[in-house]
Every structure is written in structure tokens, then in C-alpha cells.
mmCIF file of C-alpha atoms in Angstrom:
data_model
loop_
_atom_site.group_PDB
_atom_site.id
_atom_site.type_symbol
_atom_site.label_atom_id
_atom_site.label_comp_id
_atom_site.label_asym_id
_atom_site.label_seq_id
_atom_site.Cartn_x
_atom_site.Cartn_y
_atom_site.Cartn_z
ATOM 1 C CA ASP A 1 16.128 0.862 -0.855
ATOM 2 C CA ILE A 2 14.587 3.141 1.772
ATOM 3 C CA VAL A 3 14.125 0.996 5.016
ATOM 4 C CA MET A 4 11.062 2.264 7.158
ATOM 5 C CA THR A 5 11.094 1.683 10.889
ATOM 6 C CA GLN A 6 7.981 2.261 12.782
ATOM 7 C CA SER A 7 7.855 2.483 16.852
ATOM 8 C CA PRO A 8 6.508 1.052 18.836
ATOM 9 C CA ASP A 9 5.545 -2.301 17.388
ATOM 10 C CA SER A 10 2.643 -2.351 19.473
ATOM 11 C CA LEU A 11 0.754 0.037 21.598
ATOM 12 C CA ALA A 12 -2.110 -0.056 24.070
ATOM 13 C CA VAL A 13 -3.901 3.282 24.817
ATOM 14 C CA SER A 14 -7.218 3.858 26.852
ATOM 15 C CA LEU A 15 -10.267 4.942 25.144
ATOM 16 C CA GLY A 16 -10.352 8.816 24.687
ATOM 17 C CA GLU A 17 -6.635 9.184 25.204
ATOM 18 C CA ARG A 18 -3.891 9.959 22.554
ATOM 19 C CA ALA A 19 -1.974 7.525 20.598
ATOM 20 C CA THR A 20 1.259 8.365 18.843
ATOM 21 C CA ILE A 21 3.010 6.232 16.339
ATOM 22 C CA ASN A 22 6.315 7.225 15.058
ATOM 23 C CA CYS A 23 7.960 6.369 11.603
ATOM 24 C CA LYS A 24 11.503 7.008 10.251
ATOM 25 C CA SER A 25 12.835 6.536 6.899
ATOM 26 C CA SER A 26 16.512 5.704 6.175
ATOM 27 C CA GLN A 27 16.714 8.625 3.924
ATOM 28 C CA SER A 28 14.883 11.839 3.219
ATOM 29 C CA VAL A 29 11.647 11.634 1.424
ATOM 30 C CA LEU A 30 11.139 15.309 0.985
ATOM 31 C CA PHE A 31 10.886 16.211 -2.756
ATOM 32 C CA SER A 32 12.434 19.332 -3.042
ATOM 33 C CA SER A 33 10.649 20.482 -6.365
ATOM 34 C CA ASN A 34 7.346 20.589 -4.536
ATOM 35 C CA ASN A 35 8.439 20.646 -0.730
ATOM 36 C CA LYS A 36 6.344 17.419 -0.226
ATOM 37 C CA ASN A 37 6.979 14.594 1.984
ATOM 38 C CA TYR A 38 6.174 11.233 0.177
ATOM 39 C CA ILE A 39 4.742 9.593 3.346
ATOM 40 C CA ALA A 40 1.375 7.791 3.734
ATOM 41 C CA TRP A 41 -0.227 6.360 6.711
ATOM 42 C CA TYR A 42 -2.662 3.272 6.244
ATOM 43 C CA GLN A 43 -5.108 1.548 8.878
ATOM 44 C CA LYS A 44 -5.336 -2.155 8.441
ATOM 45 C CA LYS A 45 -7.880 -4.359 10.056
ATOM 46 C CA PRO A 46 -8.348 -7.986 9.669
ATOM 47 C CA GLY A 47 -10.360 -9.123 6.547
ATOM 48 C CA GLN A 48 -10.108 -5.725 5.201
ATOM 49 C CA PRO A 49 -8.039 -3.897 2.627
ATOM 50 C CA PRO A 50 -5.824 -1.036 3.800
ATOM 51 C CA LYS A 51 -7.403 2.240 4.205
ATOM 52 C CA LEU A 52 -5.460 5.279 3.396
ATOM 53 C CA LEU A 53 -5.503 7.885 6.294
ATOM 54 C CA ILE A 54 -2.745 10.346 5.553
ATOM 55 C CA TYR A 55 -0.821 11.306 2.478
ATOM 56 C CA TRP A 56 2.142 13.839 1.750
ATOM 57 C CA ALA A 57 2.845 13.170 5.547
ATOM 58 C CA SER A 58 0.080 15.467 6.967
ATOM 59 C CA ILE A 59 -2.844 15.648 4.425
ATOM 60 C CA ARG A 60 -5.952 13.917 5.671
ATOM 61 C CA GLU A 61 -7.685 11.781 3.197
ATOM 62 C CA SER A 62 -11.350 12.639 2.510
ATOM 63 C CA GLY A 63 -13.809 11.109 4.943
ATOM 64 C CA VAL A 64 -10.936 10.352 7.457
ATOM 65 C CA PRO A 65 -11.879 11.604 11.055
ATOM 66 C CA ASP A 66 -9.984 14.801 12.200
ATOM 67 C CA ARG A 67 -8.889 12.935 15.198
ATOM 68 C CA PHE A 68 -6.056 11.354 12.938
ATOM 69 C CA SER A 69 -3.218 13.641 11.954
ATOM 70 C CA GLY A 70 0.081 13.202 10.526
ATOM 71 C CA SER A 71 3.212 15.305 10.979
ATOM 72 C CA GLY A 72 6.899 15.281 10.217
ATOM 73 C CA SER A 73 9.525 16.105 7.695
ATOM 74 C CA GLY A 74 12.707 14.614 6.128
ATOM 75 C CA THR A 75 13.076 11.406 7.786
ATOM 76 C CA ASP A 76 10.999 11.560 10.960
ATOM 77 C CA PHE A 77 7.130 11.244 10.863
ATOM 78 C CA THR A 78 4.319 10.701 13.398
ATOM 79 C CA LEU A 79 0.766 9.654 13.249
ATOM 80 C CA THR A 80 -1.413 10.994 15.878
ATOM 81 C CA ILE A 81 -4.782 9.773 17.138
ATOM 82 C CA SER A 82 -5.980 12.552 19.373
ATOM 83 C CA SER A 83 -8.885 10.714 21.151
ATOM 84 C CA LEU A 84 -8.734 6.839 20.825
ATOM 85 C CA GLN A 85 -12.111 5.256 19.562
ATOM 86 C CA ALA A 86 -12.847 1.790 19.862
ATOM 87 C CA GLU A 87 -13.162 1.511 16.156
ATOM 88 C CA ASP A 88 -9.455 2.625 15.761
ATOM 89 C CA VAL A 89 -8.136 -0.831 16.890
ATOM 90 C CA ALA A 90 -6.011 -1.852 13.878
ATOM 91 C CA VAL A 91 -2.617 -2.157 12.609
ATOM 92 C CA TYR A 92 -1.105 1.110 11.417
ATOM 93 C CA TYR A 93 1.665 1.278 8.558
ATOM 94 C CA CYS A 94 3.589 4.094 7.251
ATOM 95 C CA GLN A 95 4.933 3.974 3.688
ATOM 96 C CA GLN A 96 7.403 6.008 1.463
ATOM 97 C CA TYR A 97 6.298 6.544 -2.068
ATOM 98 C CA TYR A 98 9.265 8.933 -2.939
ATOM 99 C CA THR A 99 11.112 6.261 -4.816
ATOM 100 C CA PRO A 100 10.505 2.595 -5.791
ATOM 101 C CA PRO A 101 10.418 0.164 -3.986
ATOM 102 C CA TYR A 102 7.624 1.897 -2.173
ATOM 103 C CA THR A 103 8.454 0.232 1.202
ATOM 104 C CA PHE A 104 6.101 -0.070 4.119
ATOM 105 C CA GLY A 105 7.098 0.141 7.788
ATOM 106 C CA GLN A 106 6.560 -3.243 9.649
ATOM 107 C CA GLY A 107 3.293 -1.939 11.285
ATOM 108 C CA THR A 108 2.180 -0.946 14.635
ATOM 109 C CA LYS A 109 -0.513 -2.969 16.520
ATOM 110 C CA LEU A 110 -2.799 -0.444 18.310
ATOM 111 C CA GLU A 111 -5.169 -1.892 21.014
ATOM 112 C CA ILE A 112 -7.375 -0.626 23.873
ATOM 113 C CA LYS A 113 -5.849 -0.607 27.352
ATOM 114 C CA GLU B 1 -18.595 3.718 -7.572
ATOM 115 C CA VAL B 2 -14.857 3.913 -7.796
ATOM 116 C CA GLN B 3 -13.460 0.376 -7.158
ATOM 117 C CA LEU B 4 -10.757 -2.191 -7.904
ATOM 118 C CA VAL B 5 -11.515 -5.845 -7.841
ATOM 119 C CA GLU B 6 -9.059 -8.585 -7.784
ATOM 120 C CA SER B 7 -9.456 -12.089 -9.118
ATOM 121 C CA GLY B 8 -7.724 -15.260 -9.993
ATOM 122 C CA GLY B 9 -6.244 -16.388 -6.728
ATOM 123 C CA GLY B 10 -6.459 -20.058 -5.467
ATOM 124 C CA PHE B 11 -4.597 -22.992 -4.341
ATOM 125 C CA ILE B 12 -1.508 -23.827 -6.528
ATOM 126 C CA GLN B 13 1.674 -25.979 -6.230
ATOM 127 C CA PRO B 14 5.143 -24.685 -5.908
ATOM 128 C CA GLY B 15 6.720 -23.854 -9.151
ATOM 129 C CA ARG B 16 3.710 -23.304 -10.984
ATOM 130 C CA SER B 17 2.189 -19.988 -12.448
ATOM 131 C CA LEU B 18 -0.562 -17.981 -11.672
ATOM 132 C CA ARG B 19 -2.100 -14.897 -13.113
ATOM 133 C CA LEU B 20 -4.150 -12.368 -11.143
ATOM 134 C CA SER B 21 -6.459 -9.663 -12.642
ATOM 135 C CA CYS B 22 -7.354 -6.332 -11.205
ATOM 136 C CA SER B 23 -10.523 -4.735 -12.870
ATOM 137 C CA ALA B 24 -11.120 -1.327 -12.431
ATOM 138 C CA SER B 25 -14.412 0.864 -12.488
ATOM 139 C CA GLY B 26 -15.775 4.217 -11.785
ATOM 140 C CA PHE B 27 -12.642 6.189 -12.720
ATOM 141 C CA THR B 28 -10.456 6.752 -15.536
ATOM 142 C CA PHE B 29 -8.122 3.935 -15.268
ATOM 143 C CA GLY B 30 -5.485 5.397 -17.829
ATOM 144 C CA ASP B 31 -4.862 8.312 -15.277
ATOM 145 C CA PHE B 32 -3.338 5.996 -12.575
ATOM 146 C CA ALA B 33 -0.366 3.753 -11.951
ATOM 147 C CA VAL B 34 -1.450 0.283 -10.655
ATOM 148 C CA ASN B 35 0.416 -1.163 -7.786
ATOM 149 C CA TRP B 36 0.288 -4.656 -6.317
ATOM 150 C CA VAL B 37 0.822 -5.199 -2.599
ATOM 151 C CA ARG B 38 0.506 -8.497 -0.539
ATOM 152 C CA GLN B 39 0.182 -9.685 3.012
ATOM 153 C CA ALA B 40 1.349 -12.962 4.062
ATOM 154 C CA PRO B 41 -0.291 -14.713 7.091
ATOM 155 C CA GLY B 42 0.511 -12.868 10.129
ATOM 156 C CA LYS B 43 2.771 -10.468 8.364
ATOM 157 C CA GLY B 44 2.799 -7.002 7.128
ATOM 158 C CA LEU B 45 2.147 -5.214 3.830
ATOM 159 C CA GLU B 46 4.793 -5.800 1.291
ATOM 160 C CA TRP B 47 4.846 -3.681 -1.894
ATOM 161 C CA LEU B 48 5.529 -5.842 -5.016
ATOM 162 C CA GLY B 49 5.589 -3.531 -7.890
ATOM 163 C CA PHE B 50 3.752 -1.166 -10.126
ATOM 164 C CA ILE B 51 3.059 -0.191 -13.701
ATOM 165 C CA ARG B 52 2.673 3.518 -14.670
ATOM 166 C CA ASN B 53 0.081 4.580 -17.184
ATOM 167 C CA ARG B 54 0.674 5.194 -20.915
ATOM 168 C CA ALA B 55 1.692 8.804 -20.690
ATOM 169 C CA TYR B 56 4.568 7.571 -18.489
ATOM 170 C CA GLY B 57 5.556 4.752 -20.770
ATOM 171 C CA GLU B 58 3.996 1.869 -18.922
ATOM 172 C CA THR B 59 7.130 1.681 -17.110
ATOM 173 C CA ARG B 60 7.310 -0.973 -14.292
ATOM 174 C CA ASP B 61 9.258 -1.516 -11.327
ATOM 175 C CA TYR B 62 9.455 -4.544 -8.799
ATOM 176 C CA ALA B 63 10.570 -5.535 -5.343
ATOM 177 C CA ALA B 64 13.636 -7.398 -5.252
ATOM 178 C CA SER B 65 11.743 -10.411 -3.669
ATOM 179 C CA VAL B 66 9.681 -10.869 -6.850
ATOM 180 C CA LYS B 67 11.833 -9.312 -9.549
ATOM 181 C CA GLY B 68 12.366 -11.894 -12.413
ATOM 182 C CA ARG B 69 9.485 -14.004 -11.242
ATOM 183 C CA PHE B 70 6.519 -11.470 -11.331
ATOM 184 C CA ILE B 71 5.208 -9.356 -14.110
ATOM 185 C CA ILE B 72 2.752 -6.673 -14.232
ATOM 186 C CA SER B 73 0.884 -5.487 -17.256
ATOM 187 C CA ARG B 74 -2.217 -3.607 -18.226
ATOM 188 C CA ASP B 75 -4.992 -3.317 -20.730
ATOM 189 C CA ASP B 76 -6.391 0.125 -20.657
ATOM 190 C CA SER B 77 -8.990 -0.666 -23.042
ATOM 191 C CA SER B 78 -10.377 -3.348 -20.845
ATOM 192 C CA ARG B 79 -9.657 -1.518 -17.488
ATOM 193 C CA VAL B 80 -7.615 -4.368 -16.342
ATOM 194 C CA ALA B 81 -4.216 -4.898 -14.643
ATOM 195 C CA TYR B 82 -2.635 -8.182 -14.355
ATOM 196 C CA LEU B 83 0.002 -9.762 -12.052
ATOM 197 C CA GLN B 84 1.595 -12.784 -13.674
ATOM 198 C CA MET B 85 3.350 -14.741 -10.999
ATOM 199 C CA ASN B 86 5.793 -17.530 -12.049
ATOM 200 C CA SER B 87 7.965 -20.088 -10.231
ATOM 201 C CA LEU B 88 5.781 -19.655 -7.249
ATOM 202 C CA ARG B 89 7.170 -20.413 -3.609
ATOM 203 C CA THR B 90 5.420 -21.433 -0.599
ATOM 204 C CA GLU B 91 6.424 -17.916 0.755
ATOM 205 C CA ASP B 92 4.402 -16.228 -1.954
ATOM 206 C CA THR B 93 1.208 -17.388 0.037
ATOM 207 C CA ALA B 94 -0.654 -14.162 0.798
ATOM 208 C CA VAL B 95 -3.485 -12.067 0.284
ATOM 209 C CA TYR B 96 -2.817 -10.020 -2.808
ATOM 210 C CA TYR B 97 -4.223 -6.569 -3.389
ATOM 211 C CA CYS B 98 -4.192 -4.088 -6.301
ATOM 212 C CA THR B 99 -4.198 -0.353 -5.579
ATOM 213 C CA ARG B 100 -3.970 2.850 -7.411
ATOM 214 C CA LEU B 101 -1.859 5.940 -7.413
ATOM 215 C CA SER B 102 -2.329 8.938 -9.448
ATOM 216 C CA VAL B 103 0.642 9.845 -11.705
ATOM 217 C CA VAL B 104 -0.515 13.368 -11.448
ATOM 218 C CA THR B 105 -1.382 14.312 -7.985
ATOM 219 C CA ASP B 106 0.660 11.351 -5.991
ATOM 220 C CA GLU B 107 -1.785 11.381 -3.183
ATOM 221 C CA GLY B 108 -0.999 7.899 -1.784
ATOM 222 C CA PHE B 109 -2.692 4.516 -2.574
ATOM 223 C CA ASP B 110 -6.358 5.793 -2.007
ATOM 224 C CA ILE B 111 -8.321 2.862 -3.599
ATOM 225 C CA TRP B 112 -7.606 -0.715 -2.774
ATOM 226 C CA GLY B 113 -9.354 -3.822 -3.891
ATOM 227 C CA GLN B 114 -10.665 -6.390 -1.420
ATOM 228 C CA GLY B 115 -7.919 -8.691 -2.200
ATOM 229 C CA THR B 116 -7.453 -12.218 -3.415
ATOM 230 C CA MET B 117 -5.864 -15.114 -1.584
ATOM 231 C CA VAL B 118 -3.107 -17.201 -2.939
ATOM 232 C CA THR B 119 -1.940 -20.508 -1.289
ATOM 233 C CA VAL B 120 1.090 -21.933 -2.463
ATOM 234 C CA SER B 121 1.502 -25.525 -1.053
ATOM 235 C CA SER B 122 2.209 -29.074 -2.385
#
């Protein structure tokens, strides 16, 4: 199974500042036939279902604010929030959907400093 | 409106069985694989398994933690997917979500249900 490891486990950032969350997979999730990394990022708030933010490591889902961006390839990935807003307080998860089981990272709790 | 709605959760004793349903509307259900994901209290997201669509043979795969106990099925004519949970354990207590993944575009789990709570306790 592919193990997904996020860092840090928690993060406190001031409003308007940049937040960066890292995700590492135990093996490459790059599908060679289409050159796509099968990594997604989700935002999870209490009492709500997860919300897809990013797929294929860097493609923003429709309707997601452009302050959210994803990058990386192979085994190392990053979610960046360029200017933190109060509504971004949540737990963020990376996930690989390259091969089942489609494992999630352990989550990163993002708070306001 | 594109949506998934789970139902069937509740309170159940260890060792018993429960079946969850996931009803789809607003999109072509047969174009998507259905995944089940859960979140135990205070824990992270855990992928449980999926069922592909008919074009991909309705093949299934499961997480090791539920393989042999949980069974995913689907009825495209009714636009419903199911999660049959057998031999339930206290550690299966969680909110259970169904979510879809396009078998054509692979653009992540874009639509989720609101979740249904399952509590396993004596």
C-alpha cells in the first residue's frame, strides 16, 4: 500500500499570510501514460463532508478560490494557501488515487495565529 | 443538482450487520465509480473501498481493515450504491461518506454525501 505522510500535523498562520502543507507518498503516483500525478487535496471542516480542492496534484477544482494551489510530482507534493482567510480554518488531507487502496494522509490542522 | 445522499446509519451492537445506502441524483450514475470513506471520532479520513461502473466490470477493491467484512454493491437502475457491513466492531464507529470518481476523467472525489453516522456499541 502507498503510505501518505503529511507535514506538519498542525499549523498556525496569521491572516493574510501564506500556509504551506507538504505531502509525501511512499512511492511515485505519476502515471507515465498521461504524465499525471494522481494526488488530490481535500478540505474538511467539522460537520461537513470533505471538499475537493485540487486534483492531479495541481488542478484547482471548479469554484475553489485561486489562493489555493497545488504543486509537486512523483512523491513530493505541496498545498499552498497564498493569503490565509478566516474561512480556511480546517483540516487538510492529501490522497493518492493512483492505485487502491486510495490512501489519505493523516491530515494537517490549520489554525489562525 | 448533483448530489449523493447516504442513509441507513444508526446505533448497532457489535457483531451485527448494517447496510448503508448512497442515492445519487443529478448526474449519470453509471459513468462513475462509487467510493466509501469514513471518519471515526477524532480521527482522519479512511478510504474503505470502491465499486467501478458496469463498463469496468463493476470490479471492487477494499481496504485491508474491512476486507472480508464489508461488501460494496450498486444498482444502476435505481441509482443507488450500498455498503453492507458485517461483523461490526466498536472501532467501526464513524461517519460514513459515499463519494464518486469518474472512471473516464479521474478528477478526484468531487462530490460527497453529507455522511451517515454509525455507532457500534453494546
